[in-house]
XYZ file of C-alpha atoms in Angstrom:
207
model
C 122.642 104.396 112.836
C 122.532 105.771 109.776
C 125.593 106.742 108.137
C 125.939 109.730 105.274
C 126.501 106.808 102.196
C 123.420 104.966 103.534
C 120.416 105.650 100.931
C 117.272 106.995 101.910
C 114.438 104.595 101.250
C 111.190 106.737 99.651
C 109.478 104.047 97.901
C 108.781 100.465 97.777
C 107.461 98.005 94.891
C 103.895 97.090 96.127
C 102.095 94.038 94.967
C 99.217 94.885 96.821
C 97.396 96.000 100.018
C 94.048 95.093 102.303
C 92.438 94.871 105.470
C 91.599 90.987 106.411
C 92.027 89.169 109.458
C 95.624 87.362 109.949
C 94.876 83.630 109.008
C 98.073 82.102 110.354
C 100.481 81.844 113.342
C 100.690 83.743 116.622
C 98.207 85.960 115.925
C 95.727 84.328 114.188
C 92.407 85.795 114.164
C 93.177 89.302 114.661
C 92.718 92.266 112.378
C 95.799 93.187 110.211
C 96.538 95.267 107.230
C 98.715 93.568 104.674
C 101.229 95.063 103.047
C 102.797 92.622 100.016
C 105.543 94.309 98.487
C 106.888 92.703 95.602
C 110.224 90.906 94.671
C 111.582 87.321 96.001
C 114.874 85.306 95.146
C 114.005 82.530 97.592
C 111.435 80.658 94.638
C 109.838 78.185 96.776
C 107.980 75.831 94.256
C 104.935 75.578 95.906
C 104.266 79.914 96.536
C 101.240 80.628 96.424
C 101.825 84.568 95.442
C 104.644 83.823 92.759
C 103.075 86.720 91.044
C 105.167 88.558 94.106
C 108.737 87.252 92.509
C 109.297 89.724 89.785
C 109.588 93.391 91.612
C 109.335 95.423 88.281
C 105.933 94.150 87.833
C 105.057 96.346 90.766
C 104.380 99.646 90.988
C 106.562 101.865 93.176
C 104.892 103.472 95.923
C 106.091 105.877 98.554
C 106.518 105.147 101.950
C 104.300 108.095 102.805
C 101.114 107.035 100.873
C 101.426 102.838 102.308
C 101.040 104.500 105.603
C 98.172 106.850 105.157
C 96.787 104.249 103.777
C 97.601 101.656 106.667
C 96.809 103.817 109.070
C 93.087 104.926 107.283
C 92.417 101.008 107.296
C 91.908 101.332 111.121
C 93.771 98.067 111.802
C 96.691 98.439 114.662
C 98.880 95.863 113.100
C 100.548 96.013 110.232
C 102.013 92.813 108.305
C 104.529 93.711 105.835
C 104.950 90.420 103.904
C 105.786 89.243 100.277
C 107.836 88.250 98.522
C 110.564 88.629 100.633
C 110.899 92.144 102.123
C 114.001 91.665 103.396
C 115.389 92.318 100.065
C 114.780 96.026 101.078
C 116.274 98.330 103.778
C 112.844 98.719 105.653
C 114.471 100.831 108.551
C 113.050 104.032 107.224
C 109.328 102.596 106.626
C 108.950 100.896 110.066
C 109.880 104.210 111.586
C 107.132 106.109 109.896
C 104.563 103.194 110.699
C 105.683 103.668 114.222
C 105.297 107.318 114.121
C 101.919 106.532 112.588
C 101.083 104.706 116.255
C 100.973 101.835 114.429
C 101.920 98.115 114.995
C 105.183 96.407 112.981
C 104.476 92.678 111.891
C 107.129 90.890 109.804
C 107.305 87.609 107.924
C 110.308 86.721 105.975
C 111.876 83.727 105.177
C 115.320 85.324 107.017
C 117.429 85.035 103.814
C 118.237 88.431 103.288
C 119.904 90.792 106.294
C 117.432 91.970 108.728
C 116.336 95.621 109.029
C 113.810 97.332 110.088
C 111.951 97.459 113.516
C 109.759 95.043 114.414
C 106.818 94.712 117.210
C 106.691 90.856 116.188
C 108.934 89.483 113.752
C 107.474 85.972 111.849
C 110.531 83.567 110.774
C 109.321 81.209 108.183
C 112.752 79.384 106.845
C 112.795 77.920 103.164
C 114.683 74.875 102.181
C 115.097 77.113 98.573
C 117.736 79.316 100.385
C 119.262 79.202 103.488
C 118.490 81.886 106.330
C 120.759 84.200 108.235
C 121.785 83.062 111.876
C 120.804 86.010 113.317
C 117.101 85.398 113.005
C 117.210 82.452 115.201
C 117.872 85.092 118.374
C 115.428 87.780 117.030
C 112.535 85.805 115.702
C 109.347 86.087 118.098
C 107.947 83.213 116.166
C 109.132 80.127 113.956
C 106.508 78.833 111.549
C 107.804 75.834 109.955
C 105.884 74.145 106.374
C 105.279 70.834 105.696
C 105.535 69.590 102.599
C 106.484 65.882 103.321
C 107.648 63.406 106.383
C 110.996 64.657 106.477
C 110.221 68.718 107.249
C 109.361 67.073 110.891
C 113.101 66.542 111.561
C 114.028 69.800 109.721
C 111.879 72.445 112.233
C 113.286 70.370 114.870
C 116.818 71.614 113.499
C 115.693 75.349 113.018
C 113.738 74.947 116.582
C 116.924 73.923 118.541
C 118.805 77.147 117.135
C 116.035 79.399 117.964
C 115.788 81.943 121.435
C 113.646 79.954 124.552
C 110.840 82.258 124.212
C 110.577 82.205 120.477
C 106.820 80.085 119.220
C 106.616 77.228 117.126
C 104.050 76.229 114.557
C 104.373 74.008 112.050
C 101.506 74.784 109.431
C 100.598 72.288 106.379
C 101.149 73.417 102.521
C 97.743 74.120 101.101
C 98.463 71.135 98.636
C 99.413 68.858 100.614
C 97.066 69.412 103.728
C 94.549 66.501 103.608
C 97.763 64.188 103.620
C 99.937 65.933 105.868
C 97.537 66.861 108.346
C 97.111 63.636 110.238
C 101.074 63.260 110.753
C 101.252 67.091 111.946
C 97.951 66.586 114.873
C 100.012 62.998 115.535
C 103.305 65.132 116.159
C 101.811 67.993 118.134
C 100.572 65.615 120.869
C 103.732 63.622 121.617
C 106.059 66.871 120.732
C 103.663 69.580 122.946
C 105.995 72.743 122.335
C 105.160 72.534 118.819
C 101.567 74.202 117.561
C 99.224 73.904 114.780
C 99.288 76.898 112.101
C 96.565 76.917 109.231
C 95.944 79.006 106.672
C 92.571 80.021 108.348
C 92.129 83.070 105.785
C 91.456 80.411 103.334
C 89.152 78.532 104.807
C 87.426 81.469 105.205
C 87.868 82.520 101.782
C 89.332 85.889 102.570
C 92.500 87.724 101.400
């Protein structure tokens, strides 16, 4: 609940927006607007968006206008991804996407408090800073990267913390796929509750 010192969010740095097709996880496959906003203190070295890090590079854009817009693209989900969004109360911008009849996607690395209401919420942990306990209970999904060997025994950390129902993927870094690929395929078989995640939206060469 909102209390009278809380601050009204109106507008949010934006990096950018599009309609594409959701290339990883869960829902791979389906239709999804993408909202970036900018701004990230988690600096993994191998981000592929660092151009997301610095916030005051973005424009600020209301709240109202990012859901016309969303909800003009015709897409029912909406991904609000980065950066890391969690550096922002997003309580009052999920509500007006709901209002909007629209769907709330999340994926954060869970290093900043979580806010905001969320139809699926996408917890993608960083070695780069550590995430908050309480997305281990309220993540829908765990997508894991690996960069080398040892990340195999590190999801299997953030895996046993997580709730029963949550899914797990562990996906390859774009880099490093055509070494890391093999060992992932070789660990799905003989550890089943574990799935594949690629980056499909590059393979397909789309946003």
């Amino acid at each position: 609940m909102r209390t009278s010192t809380d601050k009204v969010v109106t507008d949010l740095p934006l990096m950018e927006c599009f309609l594409t097709i959701q290339g990883e996880g869960y829902h791979t496959g389906s239709a999804a607007y993408f909202i970036r906003l900018g701004g990230c203190d988690v600096g993994c070295v191998w981000c592929d968006v660092k151009e997301s890090w610095d916030a005051d590079a973005h424009p600020k854009v209301s709240l109202a206008q990012m859901v016309d817009d969303a909800r003009a693209s015709g897409s029912e989900i909406v991904v609000i991804t980065g950066g890391e969004p969690l550096m922002y109360d997003l309580d009052d911008f999920t509500n007006l996407l709901h209002d909007a009849g629209l769907k709330t996607h999340m994926e954060t690395s869970g290093a900043h408090p979580l806010s905001g209401d969320w139809d699926w919420l996408c917890f993608s942990p960083k070695k780069f800073m550590a995430p908050l306990p309480e997305f281990y209970e309220k993540s829908d999904e765990l997508k894991v990267i690996v960069y080398n060997k040892s990340d195999f025994a590190w999801a299997e950390g953030h895996a046993e913390k997580c709730n029963p129902n949550t899914r797990l993927f562990l996906q390859p870094e774009w880099s490093k796929k055509d070494v890391m690929m093999p060992l992932i395929v070789d660990y799905v078989k003989k550890n089943p509750k574990w799935r594949i995640s690629l980056q499909t939206h590059k393979y397909l060469d789309i946003p």
